[in-house]
């Protein structure tokens, strides 16, 4: 930065003007995860982006999972996980740890980080105001307290946005039986974005985006129409860990979100760069 | 209940009318702790009381600590506590556990319990919207991340009350350095009650109230003027664990709360009984 | 009441919780008449019920007729009534008396009774803000100033509810010619309930409800679907003075009121008992 | 009118403009009584004035007594009045008649008259929303239910004005004992005008105003400063039935009403003429 | 006026009542031009009418052109106009003069005139808030900056009305290229009236209205249904300078304005006379 | 700009964050004049800055004079100016030209320029809503329609800001006699800034700011406390054309504006540079 002069500063701001105009008063949901949530300096960059976007009149909603910190905590309390067909069985004790890490650690650190940067943040979870309801995930073998979202009520999120807060949301869900359920954070973000009528859903990942050749970052596909997805899966271009990410983008777009972007959380300020330049980075699903 | 007839039901409701009128639109802060937070059936009774009071037009705010669950969790992760003059030193690792239990476990269970009973609850903590700020507690020997409240901003609580939620508040505080501090939940409750201009602060405890003879529950002192407190301390009537409870009541009343009550959380529905009968239970500080 | 302990009090309140939740923010119209309007202690019970329901967040509207007091006043001024096919002819002098008793005596006593009990009441009549318009009742022989409702505008009632008042409504109507018309209070209550989108219409009567055998109170029919009414009339189960009451209930339900109840005004607090217990009393039309 | 051409019509409206501007958004209280309340064509003229003033943006409040109709009704029911030192003793039966005539006859006829002319009127009485409280008038000999105003709460009047209604107020008062009290309508009007912060109080009377020589209408005193009143009483210029009228004007002005006018209700449209001409008619107290 | 007595004044006001009621809260657009804009005393009369109508609760919008003052100014700066098929070619220099006269002279004089009479006026032009957009008028030969209206957004007008101002509108339009376009003021008034959902559009002209025989004012046609217009054109009754005026009325009515009136601006207070009498003056298109 | 990479873009935006936070919801008045109003590319830069600042939540108000365009227009119409003690005498004809250029040319071009860039602008002048009142300037010899500001009512400006517009204000004033007065635009800007409780007043000039040695731009005085001004005048550091500019800054600060800045309008985006960097440019008066 030191070699950017004041007139350049002005030019950059003026250059950003049409993008700010484009997103003014629009709702943007950021699914926050991966390296950008673990690496402290990347985390600081994302949080600063959130405060900036909120300040220029964009309605920012942060949705997060718990990432490796849940695994770490389970290990610390010596909890042995049982796996069912490769999926972790969530018993009550595990759910307790999930809750504590999600809503008591990750969520509060994000809120405090935003507040320290001058943002006004409000930590919420899927239980507040009955925001997310789920039922027991119906698969052949029981997975315990793993939930399938049955309804999303974004009233508490809109209440917070309406009062000028940046809502930061930990994705647990309440069950019909009063129990608390573990749900997939990407799916929750897609459903919340749709229910909010969001303009955009950003999925922060540890990849450049969707690559035609997964070993060559220069083969990035910048734009995908959701109708092309089945074909891309057939061709093996969408595969492995990318499948649930893409599914989540497709879900969001199908339910009315204008676009969903898989972007690289390893690049500092990737959200700002994506929103404030014409080229963009990562892959956008329309 | 089975032997209370319908006409009696009507009579009880009618009997409650003047009390409902008295507290309508008033703010009541409940500092929730002790047995009432551990025993499941007592917890259910308190939560039901909160939903009922909220429904009849009383602005209910629940403030809670973490009680024995923090100790339990520290033990589970094998964290050895260092004690300084008998006080637990709060290092970062301990603070992490405190946060997780307070905001990720106790707070969420209360929110979910209230929601299940038809209440509309919103889980908050002292970090949200910069609600509670603290600085490092200044004593001779360093206690780590133990904080002294420097300011309380109840805007997020009023925002939640204004939208019809029951705010449930975990009492951590943000420090000037961005760190999260552990603060005394009773003191936080007193400060919040004062800042809200509350009508009443209830401290749920495991005692009948203030007893003239601590071994004889029949010597309960129903009413204490805060000006009499120093004298009662001198006489040894206020002593031991009762001292911080009473201090908290005095703090609340001095800062403008109309009355502060120490009541017995071991009696089911003790809050309802206190509010809806003339005799009352426990000790009221005016 | 003296033998209901404090814990029982709490139990009763808790027992009422789901019912309060059920009706919260809903509109309930009470057509007040019969013994409950004549007997002072019954009147006090009804008024207390109104204040209680209003306080717990239910939008209560009281509609009343003039009952025997009109006859009494006519007698006192020595007014001879002319009858047409068994119906009283309403000349201008009679209408004056009707107005005075309805809006100047009954209405004001109810308002004052509610105010004395801590309710906030506003006495209205069908003329205020053009609430009820009627035209001359078209029957073979002229009945004078007996009116047939042509339109109902509940704006003044909603204005009063919106400001937190319990509207108490005397049922006269304005005619196109500027004259004041006498209208049937039961019909007016049904029309008002429908126009308000009310959840419930209560008709306070001097009977237990609809009885299968009119001489045996144990044959009470608790629930009637309005489609069964013609059949019940054919069978003679609905007959005599019950016919207009039932017609009024049918009218309300047909126009969108969720349910209409004929209940026994001779039982103190019958409305509370009906609303706050599962069994209910009287007959509900759905 | 027939000889006033269209251009003259325009001139008159233009001539009225500065007067309309002067009173726009101001509150005017009209104490309505005397001949203007008995004579049908005068009544129609006053009611039309009220509708017009309301329509051009003036907040009009009508306060009325019962005049000769109360006496008439007492006579019709054969009620013998007992007099105490020349004042009528108000027993409960009398009070009932007063209420019925005031709130059930006069008030409703005025509301209906205004509605018929396209005004939006709301009939209120001193009991509604606890508007006027009184206690038993303390004189040597008991006068029964004659009340002395202890407090005036104009919230219901402001609620009605805020919703665009012309409030028409019958002046009974509620007592601490739940009884309804008879109060002086002029005094009530003065108190209401003061509590509303009214610009003007009009007292419609059957005189030209205050006359220097009571037998010579040409000696009308157009303007009196309230400080001159004692002197005018001493001189005998204010005497007899004029004394309570003047007292009422003084009371209003002393409590902050900008001016109080005694005007001649026998002149059609006297209020319009007073408000929309420079000369004015009647006597203004400042 | 001097020979109109006070009672006559009252009569006139009362006579105006139903007309005020009829237009209360309605929107009236006045296209102001012709002699009424040139002659000072006529201008004063129109402005006074606007203030009066605004004060009695009518939403008044004034739309004006520039009349002869533009020609005068062009002459003063020695600007030679080029004519294309008889139409003046609007080059940039001409457009500058048009703007200055319209928005800088005529508009400001009207605003100041209204303010001086106690009205609250706000001068607007078609550029403010993007109110009127136009594109280059497409005719065989280029007319320069003569625009064809493409869209009208009355948000700024409604904002001004909502805050109690009389909007006074100079009719320029913004083009897609950032240039300012000259548009026909009559057409603009019609489009604005339609977009506002106006009750009435008044076109102030220098004629009595539509005359059956153009040399005989007694042959005024008071009422024309827009469907009759083609026939009247065929018959030569609508001809010459009247054609664009009538087209503008037809446009307004076709787009939903209730009625459009061509009235004689040479008669002082013609708008008041038209609105406040049954006969009316001029020609009304329905 | 072409050599500023996307990551640099992000850095610049992040760098701007604390400045945006600092001015969020604050009011900034820009007195626009000098070269920045004549040179098209400088004008575009200023207008873009206004749109950007408005978009990031700053309440921007533009106040402008007429600069050389008035002189130019006077010349074009061949108007000879009479000078009184070196000051131009403003006769009615001159005032007409001033009005036309200010409100009809400069103002409208600014509004259109802002609208074209996506801003929402509203052109106002000192006459709208009675914003600025003035009386004839009292000096020994009459200056004609030169006015001295007597009152400023910023209601119309706040109305516009509240609806999201950028108010652009031409500084004429209304006189008590209905005449339009020419007032000093700098003084008007200072008075408007004070009445709005503005955070900042920017005066765009053709100098670098206040220079200790007027021939050496490196001697810029960045910060002046208004109490030092008399001393700086005595020393001859404030002299000539700088005196009225400084007086205007002092006036603004004395009346409560937080700071007033003389900045160099010849530098593109000087306002952005001043607001979004620590060093700032120009001279700030505190």
XYZ file of N, CA, C and O in Angstrom, chain D residues 108-172:
260
model
N -75.585 11.585 21.052
C -75.779 10.755 19.859
C -76.420 11.536 18.721
O -76.104 11.307 17.551
N -77.335 12.452 19.074
C -77.929 13.290 18.022
C -76.878 14.167 17.358
O -76.891 14.364 16.146
N -75.944 14.685 18.179
C -74.876 15.519 17.612
C -73.965 14.687 16.713
O -73.605 15.093 15.609
N -73.581 13.500 17.189
C -72.728 12.610 16.382
C -73.414 12.301 15.056
O -72.822 12.420 13.981
N -74.698 11.930 15.140
C -75.411 11.553 13.923
C -75.567 12.754 12.985
O -75.431 12.629 11.773
N -75.810 13.925 13.559
C -75.941 15.146 12.759
C -74.625 15.434 12.013
O -74.621 15.707 10.807
N -73.506 15.330 12.720
C -72.197 15.565 12.097
C -71.917 14.534 11.009
O -71.443 14.863 9.921
N -72.207 13.284 11.303
C -71.957 12.205 10.325
C -72.781 12.435 9.059
O -72.302 12.252 7.944
N -74.031 12.837 9.251
C -74.915 13.070 8.116
C -74.390 14.181 7.212
O -74.573 14.156 6.000
N -73.691 15.154 7.806
C -73.121 16.254 7.028
C -71.742 15.931 6.460
O -71.057 16.816 5.955
N -71.306 14.681 6.617
C -70.018 14.307 6.050
C -68.860 14.455 7.019
O -67.704 14.250 6.654
N -69.137 14.837 8.259
C -68.083 14.885 9.275
C -67.814 13.475 9.790
O -68.611 12.574 9.591
N -66.666 13.307 10.428
C -66.385 12.022 11.083
C -66.366 12.291 12.572
O -65.414 12.866 13.099
N -67.459 11.897 13.245
C -67.615 12.248 14.648
C -67.478 11.024 15.531
O -67.781 9.899 15.123
N -66.989 11.247 16.763
C -66.872 10.172 17.734
C -67.438 10.685 19.045
O -66.921 11.655 19.613
N -68.492 10.032 19.522
C -69.111 10.440 20.774
C -68.345 9.904 21.962
O -68.130 8.706 22.078
N -67.906 10.781 22.835
C -67.178 10.373 24.034
C -67.876 10.930 25.255
O -68.734 11.807 25.143
N -67.521 10.411 26.425
C -67.980 11.040 27.657
C -66.818 11.064 28.633
O -65.777 10.454 28.393
N -66.990 11.773 29.720
C -65.902 11.950 30.685
C -65.435 10.655 31.325
O -64.389 10.628 31.985
N -66.208 9.566 31.131
C -65.802 8.286 31.707
C -64.826 7.539 30.803
O -64.013 6.752 31.268
N -64.905 7.776 29.497
C -64.103 7.007 28.537
C -62.615 7.187 28.796
O -62.111 8.319 28.814
N -61.931 6.082 28.935
C -60.490 6.144 29.161
C -60.128 6.926 30.407
O -59.011 7.429 30.528
N -61.086 7.046 31.359
C -60.805 7.782 32.597
C -60.557 9.258 32.350
O -59.778 9.903 33.058
N -61.263 9.828 31.359
C -60.987 11.206 30.945
C -61.157 12.230 32.068
O -60.267 13.041 32.326
N -62.314 12.218 32.750
C -62.558 13.199 33.811
C -62.828 12.481 35.137
O -63.689 11.605 35.210
N -62.038 12.825 36.130
C -62.288 12.299 37.463
C -62.792 13.430 38.347
O -62.344 14.568 38.227
N -63.734 13.085 39.227
C -64.278 14.097 40.133
C -64.459 13.490 41.506
O -64.453 12.263 41.677
N -64.579 14.355 42.484
C -64.936 13.882 43.822
C -66.205 14.632 44.238
O -66.605 15.608 43.601
N -66.853 14.159 45.284
C -68.100 14.761 45.743
C -67.863 16.250 46.069
O -66.895 16.596 46.730
N -68.717 17.073 45.537
C -68.607 18.505 45.740
C -68.717 18.811 47.222
O -69.686 18.418 47.877
N -67.718 19.490 47.762
C -67.685 19.740 49.202
C -68.326 21.082 49.535
O -67.687 22.120 49.442
N -69.609 21.036 49.862
C -70.253 22.251 50.368
C -70.928 21.909 51.680
O -70.963 20.739 52.083
N -71.436 22.911 52.346
C -72.004 22.662 53.676
C -73.027 21.557 53.658
O -72.948 20.583 54.390
N -73.972 21.690 52.726
C -74.991 20.642 52.666
C -74.740 19.741 51.462
O -74.354 20.218 50.396
N -74.923 18.485 51.656
C -74.649 17.493 50.623
C -75.533 17.727 49.400
O -76.733 17.943 49.512
N -74.911 17.693 48.204
C -75.666 17.859 46.960
C -75.799 16.551 46.203
O -76.224 16.520 45.054
N -75.400 15.444 46.862
C -75.496 14.141 46.200
C -74.372 13.958 45.214
O -73.213 14.282 45.498
N -74.698 13.475 44.009
C -73.669 13.115 43.031
C -73.217 14.300 42.171
O -72.980 14.153 40.970
N -73.133 15.468 42.799
C -72.558 16.608 42.098
C -71.053 16.573 42.343
O -70.620 16.451 43.480
N -70.286 16.633 41.263
C -68.844 16.410 41.398
C -68.011 17.647 41.141
O -68.428 18.575 40.444
N -66.820 17.617 41.723
C -65.821 18.660 41.563
C -64.659 18.000 40.815
O -64.132 16.975 41.249
N -64.277 18.544 39.653
C -63.245 17.902 38.832
C -61.911 17.842 39.571
O -61.436 18.850 40.092
N -61.332 16.642 39.655
C -60.023 16.510 40.306
C -58.907 16.322 39.272
O -57.773 16.694 39.517
N -59.238 15.718 38.132
C -58.203 15.573 37.106
C -58.840 15.378 35.742
O -59.945 14.875 35.616
N -58.117 15.813 34.721
C -58.571 15.670 33.341
C -57.442 15.028 32.543
O -56.305 15.509 32.584
N -57.723 13.926 31.866
C -56.727 13.257 31.028
C -57.268 13.240 29.597
O -58.210 12.519 29.284
N -56.673 14.074 28.729
C -57.236 14.236 27.385
C -56.706 13.214 26.385
O -56.919 13.366 25.173
N -56.051 12.161 26.866
C -55.553 11.122 25.943
C -56.645 10.619 24.998
O -56.411 10.550 23.780
N -57.848 10.253 25.498
C -58.859 9.745 24.555
C -59.253 10.796 23.511
O -59.564 10.449 22.369
N -59.247 12.074 23.899
C -59.598 13.138 22.954
C -58.497 13.262 21.906
O -58.765 13.328 20.697
N -57.258 13.255 22.339
C -56.153 13.332 21.389
C -56.105 12.101 20.483
O -55.781 12.215 19.302
N -56.411 10.934 21.040
C -56.471 9.716 20.206
C -57.490 9.911 19.091
O -57.234 9.579 17.937
N -58.658 10.466 19.456
C -59.717 10.662 18.462
C -59.308 11.725 17.437
O -59.458 11.526 16.222
N -58.755 12.849 17.890
C -58.304 13.904 16.968
C -57.225 13.358 16.035
O -57.228 13.629 14.835
N -56.312 12.574 16.605
C -55.217 12.017 15.812
C -55.703 11.099 14.699
O -55.032 10.934 13.674
N -56.855 10.491 14.895
C -57.415 9.603 13.874
C -58.384 10.355 12.969
O -59.103 9.749 12.172
N -58.492 11.677 13.153
C -59.300 12.487 12.253
C -60.758 12.645 12.633
O -61.555 13.133 11.837
N -61.124 12.224 13.847
C -62.516 12.382 14.272
C -62.739 13.762 14.906
O -61.808 14.376 15.423
N -64.010 14.214 14.893
C -64.428 15.334 15.723
C -64.955 14.733 17.023
O -66.015 14.102 17.025
N -64.232 14.872 18.141
C -64.750 14.320 19.398
C -65.917 15.169 19.906
O -65.827 16.389 19.915
N -66.983 14.492 20.279
C -68.161 15.160 20.859
C -68.277 14.623 22.280
O -68.458 13.422 22.471
N -68.171 15.503 23.269
C -67.962 15.036 24.638
C -69.113 15.399 25.562
O -69.446 16.573 25.744
N -69.694 14.349 26.164
C -70.692 14.522 27.220
C -69.951 14.575 28.541
O -69.101 13.738 28.815
N -70.297 15.557 29.375
C -69.468 15.830 30.545
C -69.962 15.187 31.836
O -70.463 15.860 32.739
N -69.846 13.868 31.920
C -69.981 13.240 33.228
C -68.563 12.935 33.711
O -67.624 12.935 32.923
